[in-house]
Amino acid sequence: MAEEEFFPQKNGWYVVERLGRGETSARLAEMGLVPGVRVWLGVASFPAGVVYVHTPDGALVVRRSEIQEVRFIPLNG
Amino acid sequence: MVQDGRPRILLTGTPNSGKTTLFNRLTGLNHQTANFPGVTTAVAEGRVRLMSKDGVPWDVACLDLPGIYSLYPDTPDEEEAVRCLRHALALPGPQCVVFVADPTTPQRTLHLLQHLLRYVHIHLVVFNFWDVAEKEGIRFDEKAFRALFGDALRIAFHNPRNHVHLRQIRKALAEALEDGTAERSHPLLHGFSKPSPDVRISQSTRDFNLFQEPAQRIFRRTLPGESAPVSRLDRILLHPVWGTLLFITSLFLIFQAIFSWSTYPMAAIEWAFRHLGLWLRGTMPPGALSDLVSDGLVQGLSGIFVFVPQIAFLLLFIAGMEESGYMARAVALMDRLMRRFGLSGRSVVPLLGGAACAVPSILATRAIPHPTRRLITLLVIPLMSCSARLPVYTMLIGLLFPQQTYWGLDVRGLALMGMYVAGFGLAVGAAFLLSRVLPGAGRDYLIMSLPHLQRPKIGVVLAKTWNGLKGFIIGAGKIILLISIILWGLMRYGPGTSDPSGPAVLNLRPVEAVDQSWAAFLGRAIEPAIEPMGGDWRIGIAIISSFAAREVFSGTLATLFPPPPGVGLRAHLGDLRYPDGRRVFSAPACIALLIFYALALQCMSTVATVYHETRSLRWPLLQFLTLSLCAWVAAVAAYQLSKGLIDF
């Protein structure tokens, strides 16, 4: 499945299901984006190419290409 | 950095947890702080005075390390932090490792604390910005904390406005250094290496899951948290259209304000120096010393001090943007645009910081993980219009444009903004060219925690402005004093004119006219290079004297063209004419000089910093020679093209 197909296209609450295997994922995990964490993703009406991630420890801005390797699932289904 | 076994304190913690704020409070120093992560990119060292058990004052070294998320570095500043931590821990003698914790990011804080405790013996945890935490309704449950981390760990709280807290921290530091545990060995020093990403992910996942529930007990929130995941303000500031418009409008207003608000203080400073010169000339006995002081030193210093209000406003606005947390939003807004030019979103802060001073901005590039993008950023930062260029620009723009407003907009303010935009354009243009030439190996990413938006604290903003201003006045003042004395000597004495065909001889008698002086003799030697860009030997001397620091240009002009009593420098320069009736500072000559100063790398501190950061002579030399040559060629082209189009 192409990454674009499962990357969230709408703002909303999601749960981190799993991370990729690269160093970027390792850094994201050290900043609190670990499997099971509930986050709010801002993908629309935010700077192009950047994703806004609201975590329990506050907000992050992550380049869209970095966060592609994280698998999110919508909180309500 | 400490090299021996002296007692030392090491401050560590996550980025933006306020380590430098605590460091400044403990040492009395004034290192740069700001409300965004990654401000501290180099290790700072200071002295803390503690009181021993016997009541004897005790001076201890204190090291402020760049922030980290783990002991596995991904960026040059993190590598520096871990390298220095290992180096300092390996030294003999008492030491105290202080973990500076941000209670408003509990899980990330506890995760790093747990991670560090595996490898480093931590003596003290300081919960920083406790005033902010209390305002957010956070209550600390010590019992819950002890249940996880044990009883041995000392804890303290820090509210930057509370002296009682600082006394408690000093007491805890002295106790930790004296109790004998401070020399305990650290696992970090034995066979430590960076694990694979998989291991890092599994460690972090385990720790975050472990602290998810306890973090809520340890830092109990008594007030409801934010109801929306994005604040209304962030929805505007980070909006691709409104955010960008707001960013451009802010910059536009800043440059309008720099010109219009500075008019009266600048006039007052000019008036004060003019009268000081007159008073000194009237008070001191006539002679060489009186000439040196009133024509050399006072004129030279007035050429620098007159621009202090404009630089103060620029620094004030930059400090305000940093303190409010807006800079991090600017990074997110500009990331995509920056990448098109071979830069990174993280290049935005060093580039914008370059509008104040290139030297700390070059150090700030350590937060850029990609080595090539970092190199490109530090090579193009000198093209950003720094505060040292401001005196040159305002002088030349003042000569080029009359003071006029159209629809309430100051024309000079618009021109100044144009120079800053041009500087930014040149920087990204050069970055684009460099990205096509330099090899692009390396990993680049943008993952940044957004600091809270806050109303900038007036005291902090003013202190930062004052520090920047002090650095400018002292740095430029020292050079202008020296150059004023040298210039005065070169203009007062000459090579001797008794035999024009013979060799130049040392003549210690004052010359009758400045065109017989050593300055004229040397200036004429370089005149062939200056003439094509519309200047004469005097402007050549002003350019040469400003190669050490560009802000010296206006001071040198003030010494070379001393205004008559009662006349301001800019008015005097505007009226100067050559014998054939042409204006010395004609429009084409001013345009050529503006272009020359926009491009030339006239700052020895920048050259030295680039050398330090690249550990190579090749880059600073290449940068200096390329920019100087480009500056001269562009200035000559601008003068030759515009002299036929614009009236003199």
XYZ file of C-alpha atoms in Angstrom:
725
model
C 0.000 0.000 0.000
C 1.371 3.414 -0.939
C 2.111 5.643 2.058
C -0.223 8.386 0.819
C -3.128 5.978 1.020
C -3.047 5.634 4.780
C -1.579 8.955 5.813
C -4.311 11.042 7.456
C -5.753 13.653 5.136
C -7.992 15.371 7.674
C -7.348 17.208 10.924
C -8.391 15.168 13.923
C -7.552 12.826 16.770
C -5.499 9.749 15.943
C -3.580 7.058 17.787
C -0.015 6.174 16.876
C -0.164 2.552 15.830
C 3.469 1.925 14.919
C 6.621 3.741 13.942
C 9.011 3.184 11.074
C 12.487 1.772 11.576
C 14.644 4.791 10.791
C 16.480 7.368 12.907
C 13.668 9.876 12.393
C 11.251 7.480 14.050
C 13.745 7.020 16.883
C 13.797 10.782 17.449
C 10.002 11.021 17.238
C 9.776 8.289 19.870
C 12.202 10.181 22.150
C 9.927 13.201 21.827
C 6.897 11.195 22.925
C 5.368 9.920 19.699
C 5.264 6.276 20.723
C 2.725 3.567 19.858
C -0.488 3.988 21.825
C -0.201 7.747 22.226
C -3.251 9.811 21.329
C -2.403 12.831 19.200
C -4.249 15.534 17.311
C -2.904 15.911 13.772
C -3.194 19.136 11.866
C -2.698 18.468 8.158
C -5.077 21.013 6.610
C -4.721 24.806 7.030
C -1.156 24.443 8.260
C 2.048 25.341 6.400
C 2.495 23.235 3.292
C 4.728 20.233 3.832
C 4.466 20.461 7.624
C 2.251 18.504 10.028
C 1.117 19.915 13.372
C 1.124 17.244 16.070
C -0.501 17.917 19.423
C 0.919 15.397 21.932
C 0.279 15.100 25.688
C 3.491 17.140 26.155
C 2.518 19.979 23.855
C 2.741 20.661 20.161
C 5.335 19.547 17.630
C 5.815 20.596 14.047
C 7.117 17.786 11.893
C 7.984 17.822 8.219
C 5.368 15.770 6.399
C 7.981 13.552 4.761
C 9.398 12.633 8.205
C 6.106 11.596 9.667
C 5.037 9.494 6.674
C 6.752 6.528 8.276
C 4.455 6.685 11.313
C 1.234 4.721 11.017
C -1.770 6.502 12.572
C -5.244 5.128 13.074
C -8.258 7.386 13.556
C -9.407 7.506 17.154
C -13.068 6.866 16.295
C -12.704 3.991 13.927
C 36.029 24.252 29.181
C 37.257 22.905 32.540
C 40.350 20.782 31.957
C 41.410 19.961 35.500
C 39.868 18.480 38.616
C 38.182 21.689 39.804
C 34.697 21.277 41.301
C 32.087 21.715 38.586
C 28.353 21.815 38.004
C 26.892 20.401 34.766
C 23.458 21.616 33.673
C 21.590 19.254 31.375
C 17.979 18.726 30.268
C 15.626 18.857 27.289
C 15.810 21.769 24.820
C 13.932 24.891 25.976
C 13.786 23.682 29.609
C 15.443 26.907 30.778
C 18.995 25.694 31.475
C 20.541 28.937 30.294
C 18.085 30.985 32.353
C 19.198 29.065 35.465
C 22.852 29.290 34.382
C 22.557 33.073 34.027
C 20.927 33.369 37.453
C 23.607 31.221 39.115
C 26.641 32.771 37.423
C 25.434 36.338 36.964
C 26.316 36.066 33.278
C 24.088 37.007 30.390
C 24.126 34.215 27.842
C 21.513 34.211 25.126
C 18.145 32.711 25.978
C 14.973 32.554 23.905
C 11.586 30.893 23.848
C 12.349 28.223 21.263
C 14.261 24.946 21.366
C 17.900 24.781 20.296
C 19.053 28.282 21.288
C 22.051 26.983 23.209
C 24.244 25.340 20.589
C 27.594 25.647 22.355
C 28.731 24.884 25.892
C 28.898 27.980 28.078
C 31.060 28.181 31.191
C 30.748 30.428 34.205
C 31.540 30.611 37.918
C 29.093 30.019 40.745
C 29.893 31.200 44.263
C 28.696 28.674 46.826
C 29.059 28.578 50.587
C 30.753 25.526 52.071
C 29.511 23.776 55.250
C 32.048 25.815 57.218
C 30.672 29.061 55.799
C 33.655 29.625 53.505
C 32.946 31.078 50.019
C 33.655 28.529 47.319
C 33.943 29.265 43.580
C 32.764 26.404 41.385
C 32.776 26.071 37.569
C 29.351 25.781 35.930
C 28.769 24.349 32.450
C 25.558 24.966 30.500
C 25.139 22.160 27.957
C 22.918 22.317 24.842
C 19.564 20.560 25.277
C 19.122 16.882 24.417
C 16.238 14.419 24.061
C 18.514 11.440 24.743
C 22.201 10.572 24.961
C 22.017 9.515 21.298
C 22.849 12.697 19.386
C 21.353 13.474 15.979
C 22.547 17.056 15.480
C 25.939 18.807 15.921
C 24.723 20.693 19.035
C 23.553 17.437 20.635
C 26.891 15.815 19.758
C 28.633 18.744 21.472
C 26.420 18.321 24.572
C 27.110 14.575 24.918
C 30.818 14.969 24.125
C 31.229 17.684 26.783
C 29.176 15.752 29.329
C 31.421 12.689 28.884
C 34.564 14.824 28.960
C 33.556 16.637 32.168
C 32.387 13.449 33.891
C 35.707 11.754 33.135
C 37.698 14.439 34.951
C 38.696 13.816 38.577
C 37.338 15.941 41.425
C 33.869 16.712 42.769
C 31.089 17.347 40.289
C 27.360 17.858 40.433
C 25.116 16.869 37.530
C 21.943 18.960 37.555
C 18.920 17.870 35.551
C 16.879 20.936 34.629
C 13.277 19.787 34.230
C 10.347 21.469 32.528
C 7.218 20.522 34.541
C 4.917 21.632 31.704
C 6.187 18.736 29.528
C 6.040 15.988 32.185
C 6.341 12.814 30.100
C 9.230 14.030 27.953
C 10.981 15.297 31.103
C 10.554 12.083 33.059
C 11.577 10.013 30.029
C 14.878 11.886 29.703
C 15.469 11.764 33.457
C 14.948 7.998 33.488
C 17.159 7.617 30.398
C 19.957 9.719 31.896
C 19.800 7.926 35.235
C 20.789 4.707 33.454
C 24.103 6.245 32.408
C 24.812 9.255 34.623
C 24.689 9.800 38.371
C 22.373 12.810 38.711
C 22.699 14.757 41.956
C 20.000 17.374 41.699
C 16.755 17.840 39.750
C 15.632 21.448 39.395
C 12.006 21.937 38.366
C 12.342 25.090 36.361
C 9.829 27.855 35.541
C 7.841 26.876 38.608
C 5.922 30.143 38.386
C 4.562 29.096 34.960
C 3.751 25.601 36.246
C 1.810 27.035 39.201
C -0.049 29.376 36.879
C -1.064 26.362 34.786
C -2.372 24.697 37.950
C 0.393 22.067 38.188
C 0.998 20.618 41.664
C 4.047 18.463 42.391
C 3.508 15.204 44.260
C 6.865 14.433 45.850
C 5.721 11.074 47.198
C 4.782 9.867 43.716
C 8.090 11.153 42.367
C 10.100 9.421 45.123
C 8.205 6.183 44.503
C 9.673 6.120 41.017
C 13.091 7.706 41.435
C 14.001 6.948 45.054
C 14.963 9.152 47.995
C 18.581 9.860 47.068
C 17.796 12.368 44.336
C 17.807 15.958 45.606
C 15.089 18.190 44.224
C 14.668 21.952 44.043
C 12.360 24.410 42.326
C 13.271 27.476 40.335
C 11.164 30.500 39.725
C 13.326 33.055 37.884
C 11.757 35.834 39.989
C 12.253 34.158 43.347
C 15.538 34.638 45.232
C 14.522 32.121 47.934
C 14.518 29.359 45.314
C 17.974 30.370 44.124
C 19.365 30.210 47.682
C 17.900 26.718 48.064
C 19.481 25.624 44.785
C 22.895 26.989 45.824
C 22.574 25.154 49.152
C 21.647 21.893 47.386
C 24.568 22.304 44.971
C 27.048 22.834 47.837
C 25.688 19.802 49.699
C 25.910 17.611 46.595
C 29.499 18.664 45.933
C 30.519 18.101 49.544
C 28.753 14.855 50.415
C 31.214 12.528 48.678
C 28.742 11.066 46.153
C 29.790 13.686 43.636
C 32.797 11.645 42.535
C 30.805 8.512 41.826
C 31.631 6.847 38.514
C 29.160 7.064 35.625
C 28.172 4.152 33.322
C 28.245 6.662 30.418
C 32.037 6.522 30.584
C 32.247 2.777 30.107
C 31.583 1.205 26.718
C 28.715 3.506 25.744
C 27.680 3.626 22.085
C 24.693 4.829 20.083
C 22.283 1.914 19.588
C 20.271 1.140 16.462
C 17.025 3.084 15.827
C 15.038 -0.040 16.698
C 16.581 -0.184 20.174
C 16.021 3.553 20.689
C 12.370 3.177 19.701
C 11.777 0.225 22.000
C 13.517 1.988 24.951
C 11.482 5.150 24.446
C 8.233 3.252 23.982
C 8.834 1.342 27.215
C 9.726 4.485 29.192
C 6.886 6.622 27.862
C 4.386 3.879 28.618
C 5.909 3.524 32.086
C 5.503 7.246 32.803
C 2.176 7.881 31.123
C 0.150 7.349 34.283
C 2.723 8.347 36.968
C 3.427 11.633 35.152
C -0.175 12.668 35.769
C 0.203 11.937 39.475
C 3.620 13.538 39.873
C 2.575 16.707 38.053
C -1.093 16.863 38.953
C -3.112 19.418 37.036
C -5.662 21.213 39.201
C -6.929 23.361 36.329
C -8.466 22.044 33.105
C -5.955 21.870 30.252
C -6.369 23.576 26.902
C -9.813 22.817 25.512
C -8.621 22.867 21.875
C -5.512 21.101 20.526
C -4.526 24.216 18.585
C -4.861 27.665 20.079
C -6.755 30.281 18.083
C -3.562 32.269 17.762
C -1.659 29.307 16.321
C -4.453 28.726 13.819
C -3.667 32.191 12.457
C 0.117 32.235 12.945
C 0.555 28.836 11.289
C -2.016 29.369 8.545
C -0.310 29.114 5.144
C -1.925 32.337 3.883
C -2.690 34.431 6.989
C 0.491 33.320 8.763
C 2.664 34.257 5.795
C 0.891 37.596 5.365
C 1.325 38.311 9.073
C 5.010 37.417 8.875
C 5.602 39.785 5.944
C 3.505 42.544 7.563
C 5.471 42.234 10.830
C 8.771 42.657 9.002
C 7.347 45.604 7.072
C 6.192 47.357 10.275
C 9.534 46.710 11.974
C 11.474 48.554 9.259
C 8.981 51.412 9.157
C 9.333 51.756 12.919
C 13.132 51.628 12.800
C 13.192 54.759 10.649
C 10.291 56.756 12.003
C 10.770 56.101 15.747
C 14.514 56.699 15.629
C 14.401 60.180 14.114
C 14.281 62.182 17.362
C 16.778 60.177 19.464
C 19.202 60.204 16.501
C 18.893 63.975 16.166
C 19.484 64.311 19.926
C 22.641 62.169 19.794
C 23.981 64.121 16.797
C 23.319 67.363 18.666
C 25.043 66.074 21.816
C 28.207 64.975 19.992
C 28.348 68.185 17.966
C 28.245 70.250 21.151
C 30.686 67.941 22.916
C 33.194 68.500 20.079
C 32.695 72.255 20.235
C 33.003 72.281 24.015
C 36.203 70.197 23.964
C 37.731 72.405 21.279
C 36.908 75.476 23.355
C 38.146 73.964 26.622
C 41.357 72.204 25.573
C 44.495 74.161 24.684
C 44.974 74.336 20.893
C 47.297 71.687 19.479
C 47.582 68.115 18.330
C 45.709 66.623 21.328
C 42.764 68.974 20.918
C 42.571 68.136 17.179
C 42.803 64.413 17.918
C 40.019 64.484 20.502
C 37.566 66.847 18.801
C 38.195 65.960 15.131
C 39.246 62.340 15.488
C 37.668 60.651 18.486
C 34.450 62.629 18.941
C 33.634 62.629 15.229
C 34.418 58.933 14.901
C 32.336 57.969 17.938
C 29.414 60.146 16.872
C 29.362 58.224 13.576
C 28.664 55.044 15.592
C 26.503 56.310 18.457
C 24.077 58.113 16.203
C 22.826 54.736 14.941
C 22.307 53.254 18.390
C 18.527 54.036 18.446
C 17.906 52.225 15.150
C 19.940 49.179 16.207
C 18.166 49.190 19.567
C 14.748 49.050 17.859
C 15.885 46.225 15.554
C 17.249 44.183 18.483
C 14.129 44.937 20.514
C 11.848 43.542 17.803
C 14.000 40.422 17.308
C 14.095 39.785 21.068
C 10.310 40.220 21.195
C 9.810 37.678 18.412
C 12.130 35.197 20.142
C 10.606 35.613 23.603
C 7.015 35.336 22.404
C 7.681 31.937 20.796
C 6.936 33.340 17.336
C 10.326 32.342 15.863
C 9.465 28.622 16.016
C 6.257 29.356 14.069
C 8.342 31.182 11.456
C 10.473 28.019 11.064
C 7.377 25.931 10.321
C 6.016 28.533 7.898
C 9.211 28.842 5.922
C 10.393 25.218 5.859
C 9.098 24.291 2.423
C 10.308 27.534 0.831
C 13.739 27.120 2.417
C 14.139 23.567 1.147
C 13.574 24.716 -2.431
C 16.727 26.786 -2.022
C 18.846 24.006 -0.535
C 18.268 25.163 3.049
C 16.301 23.683 5.919
C 13.396 25.024 7.973
C 15.872 25.137 10.803
C 17.908 27.597 8.709
C 15.212 30.227 9.276
C 16.202 31.075 12.839
C 19.940 31.483 12.065
C 19.051 33.483 8.943
C 16.641 35.772 10.789
C 19.151 36.023 13.631
C 21.629 37.159 10.990
C 19.585 40.361 10.839
C 20.993 41.119 14.293
C 24.485 39.591 14.147
C 26.086 36.885 12.002
C 28.364 35.486 14.730
C 25.776 33.890 17.099
C 23.699 32.945 14.052
C 26.573 30.913 12.618
C 26.810 29.089 15.960
C 23.028 28.532 15.827
C 23.472 26.473 12.644
C 24.630 23.629 14.911
C 20.955 22.769 15.332
C 20.766 21.832 11.627
C 21.288 18.074 11.381
C 22.156 17.896 7.667
C 25.885 18.745 7.247
C 25.600 20.206 3.740
C 22.538 22.295 4.577
C 24.343 23.482 7.679
C 27.425 24.453 5.650
C 25.273 26.257 3.072
C 23.423 28.141 5.832
C 26.574 29.313 7.567
C 28.127 30.366 4.258
C 25.138 32.516 3.263
C 24.338 34.051 6.670
C 26.769 36.993 6.071
C 24.535 38.077 3.171
C 21.701 38.794 5.608
C 21.689 42.466 6.572
C 23.119 42.500 10.094
C 22.825 45.369 12.572
C 26.380 46.496 11.684
C 25.147 47.214 8.158
C 22.326 49.362 9.522
C 24.489 52.496 10.091
C 25.854 52.178 6.549
C 22.437 51.620 4.998
C 20.686 54.382 6.911
C 23.506 56.817 6.085
C 23.413 56.014 2.358
C 19.604 55.753 2.146
C 19.391 59.102 3.947
C 21.659 60.581 1.266
C 19.790 58.846 -1.548
C 16.182 59.640 -0.628
C 14.616 62.780 0.802
C 12.503 62.391 3.932
C 9.099 61.864 2.340
C 6.008 59.862 3.061
C 3.544 58.406 0.604
C 0.178 57.273 1.985
C 1.720 57.447 5.435
C 4.696 55.251 4.505
C 8.219 56.509 5.061
C 10.144 56.193 1.783
C 13.416 55.632 3.638
C 11.790 52.889 5.712
C 10.622 51.207 2.509
C 14.123 51.459 1.037
C 15.616 49.988 4.214
C 13.164 47.111 4.109
C 14.126 46.664 0.451
C 17.775 46.253 1.503
C 16.816 43.633 4.093
C 14.632 41.782 1.586
C 17.476 41.987 -0.936
C 19.853 40.545 1.692
C 17.454 37.662 2.280
C 17.064 37.180 -1.475
C 20.822 37.142 -1.959
C 21.222 34.617 0.865
C 18.642 32.172 -0.499
C 19.891 32.720 -4.080
C 23.439 31.924 -3.029
C 22.131 28.912 -1.085
C 20.390 27.666 -4.217
C 23.622 27.914 -6.233
C 25.654 26.245 -3.469
C 23.133 23.400 -3.183
C 23.736 22.669 -6.855
C 27.505 22.515 -6.353
C 28.026 20.932 -2.929
C 27.470 17.214 -2.381
C 24.142 16.594 -0.608
C 24.917 13.601 1.570
C 23.477 13.502 5.070
C 20.163 13.216 6.878
C 17.863 16.163 7.164
C 14.716 16.399 9.209
C 12.432 18.896 10.828
C 10.965 17.774 14.132
C 10.560 20.638 16.538
C 8.561 21.150 19.698
C 6.560 24.371 19.572
C 7.131 26.561 22.608
C 4.129 28.114 24.342
C 3.099 31.444 22.917
C 3.529 33.988 25.652
C 3.508 37.705 26.159
C 7.207 38.656 26.026
C 8.538 39.653 29.437
C 9.533 43.306 29.139
C 12.527 42.849 31.464
C 13.920 39.906 29.469
C 13.402 41.671 26.128
C 15.047 44.851 27.395
C 17.956 42.898 28.893
C 18.541 41.063 25.600
C 18.345 44.321 23.660
C 20.778 45.965 26.044
C 23.209 43.023 25.777
C 23.159 43.196 21.977
C 23.536 46.944 22.050
C 26.370 46.790 24.568
C 28.175 44.280 22.346
C 27.726 46.601 19.370
C 28.880 49.728 21.215
C 31.886 48.065 22.858
C 32.851 46.012 19.795
C 32.473 48.819 17.268
C 33.595 51.463 19.754
C 36.976 49.801 20.340
C 37.637 49.511 16.596
C 36.429 53.009 15.792
C 38.597 54.472 18.575
C 41.672 52.758 17.147
C 40.827 53.580 13.546
C 39.970 57.185 14.424
C 43.401 57.643 15.987
C 45.160 56.012 13.022
C 43.083 57.979 10.514
C 43.638 61.227 12.346
C 47.406 60.599 12.225
C 47.265 59.635 8.552
C 45.274 62.768 7.746
C 47.329 65.160 9.879
C 50.745 64.084 8.628
C 52.008 63.490 5.109
C 54.886 61.968 3.167
C 56.525 65.395 2.512
C 56.163 67.456 -0.623
C 59.547 69.191 -0.976
C 60.551 66.945 -3.870
C 57.502 65.425 -5.565
C 59.643 63.235 -7.833
C 61.668 61.804 -4.936
C 60.731 58.999 -2.566
C 58.216 59.586 0.218
C 59.887 60.546 3.481
C 58.568 60.544 7.041
C 57.345 64.011 7.864
C 56.149 64.692 11.402
C 54.986 68.224 10.705
C 51.255 68.615 10.145
C 50.247 69.008 6.503
C 48.483 72.159 5.335
C 45.755 70.332 3.401
C 44.366 66.806 3.757
C 45.193 65.968 0.125
C 48.897 66.149 1.056
C 48.458 63.634 3.890
C 49.421 59.997 4.232
C 45.720 59.114 3.975
C 45.574 60.791 0.555
C 48.852 59.125 -0.451
C 47.508 55.667 0.466
C 44.000 56.409 -0.789
C 45.262 57.409 -4.224
C 47.075 54.074 -4.460
C 43.704 52.283 -4.270
C 41.735 54.953 -6.162
C 41.845 53.026 -9.496
C 39.723 50.319 -7.852
C 37.321 52.804 -6.221
C 36.837 55.244 -9.113
C 34.842 52.804 -11.302
C 32.286 52.535 -8.492
C 31.911 56.307 -8.240
C 34.180 57.099 -5.307
C 37.437 58.891 -4.735
C 40.386 58.157 -2.459
C 38.485 59.271 0.661
C 35.674 56.788 0.068
C 38.368 54.196 -0.665
C 39.874 54.853 2.785
C 36.418 54.544 4.384
C 35.865 51.180 2.639
C 39.314 49.848 3.567
C 38.925 50.937 7.201
C 35.604 49.062 7.393
C 37.014 45.711 6.299
C 37.547 44.763 9.946
C 33.978 45.798 10.854
C 31.591 47.414 8.399
C 29.952 49.734 10.919
C 33.240 51.669 11.009
C 32.360 53.129 7.565
C 30.151 55.917 8.930
C 32.605 56.724 11.731
C 35.423 56.988 9.188
C 33.331 59.267 6.965
C 32.729 61.479 9.993
C 36.499 61.699 10.536
C 37.350 62.183 6.842
C 34.612 64.738 6.207
C 34.221 66.556 9.548
C 31.062 68.669 9.379
C 31.393 72.370 10.185
C 30.050 73.511 13.566
C 26.267 73.391 13.746
C 25.828 71.082 10.731
C 24.826 67.410 10.966
C 26.982 64.756 9.280
C 24.357 63.580 6.792
C 23.473 67.122 5.743
C 27.171 67.894 5.324
C 27.863 64.765 3.254
C 24.845 65.491 1.063
C 26.239 68.939 0.172
C 29.827 67.823 -0.569
C 30.911 68.379 -4.152
C 33.973 67.681 -6.274
C 35.755 70.677 -7.862
C 33.860 70.003 -11.134
C 30.525 70.453 -9.319
C 29.511 66.775 -9.105
C 28.120 65.579 -5.764
C 30.544 63.293 -3.895
C 27.618 61.195 -2.682
C 25.640 61.236 -5.905
C 22.731 58.851 -6.374
C 24.745 56.382 -8.535
C 27.646 56.445 -6.029
C 25.265 55.781 -3.113
C 23.592 52.916 -5.024
C 27.018 51.399 -5.796
C 28.052 51.677 -2.143
C 24.766 50.136 -0.939
C 25.302 47.184 -3.275
C 28.938 46.854 -2.216
C 28.015 46.752 1.472
C 25.102 44.358 0.849
C 27.514 41.795 -0.592
C 30.958 42.320 0.949
C 32.021 40.231 3.937
C 33.499 42.986 6.075
C 33.545 41.407 9.495
C 36.607 39.671 10.864
C 34.595 38.078 13.689
C 32.377 36.343 11.102
C 35.407 35.052 9.190
C 36.912 33.732 12.441
C 33.606 32.060 13.461
C 33.219 30.355 10.068
C 36.782 29.080 10.452
C 35.982 27.780 13.941
C 32.788 26.043 12.847
C 34.124 24.485 9.625
C 37.560 23.677 11.113
C 38.993 24.651 7.757
C 40.638 27.725 6.243
C 39.184 26.864 2.856
C 35.585 27.955 3.547
C 36.193 31.316 5.279
C 38.821 32.270 2.675
C 36.599 31.240 -0.213
C 33.665 33.046 1.362
C 35.645 36.244 1.984
C 37.266 36.391 -1.465
C 34.106 35.453 -3.398
C 31.895 37.940 -1.584
C 34.488 40.746 -1.829
C 34.942 40.179 -5.565
C 31.175 39.924 -6.190
C 30.654 43.112 -4.157
C 33.188 45.073 -6.207
C 31.974 43.786 -9.592
C 28.301 44.446 -8.719
C 29.075 47.932 -7.347
C 31.059 48.879 -10.466
C 28.296 47.548 -12.724
C 25.619 49.420 -10.734
C 27.519 52.718 -10.910
C 28.384 52.442 -14.590
C 24.800 51.517 -15.521
C 23.069 54.069 -13.318
C 25.290 57.117 -13.868
C 23.813 57.703 -17.302
C 20.260 57.249 -16.077
C 20.124 59.156 -12.798
C 20.852 62.863 -12.388
C 23.803 63.862 -10.257
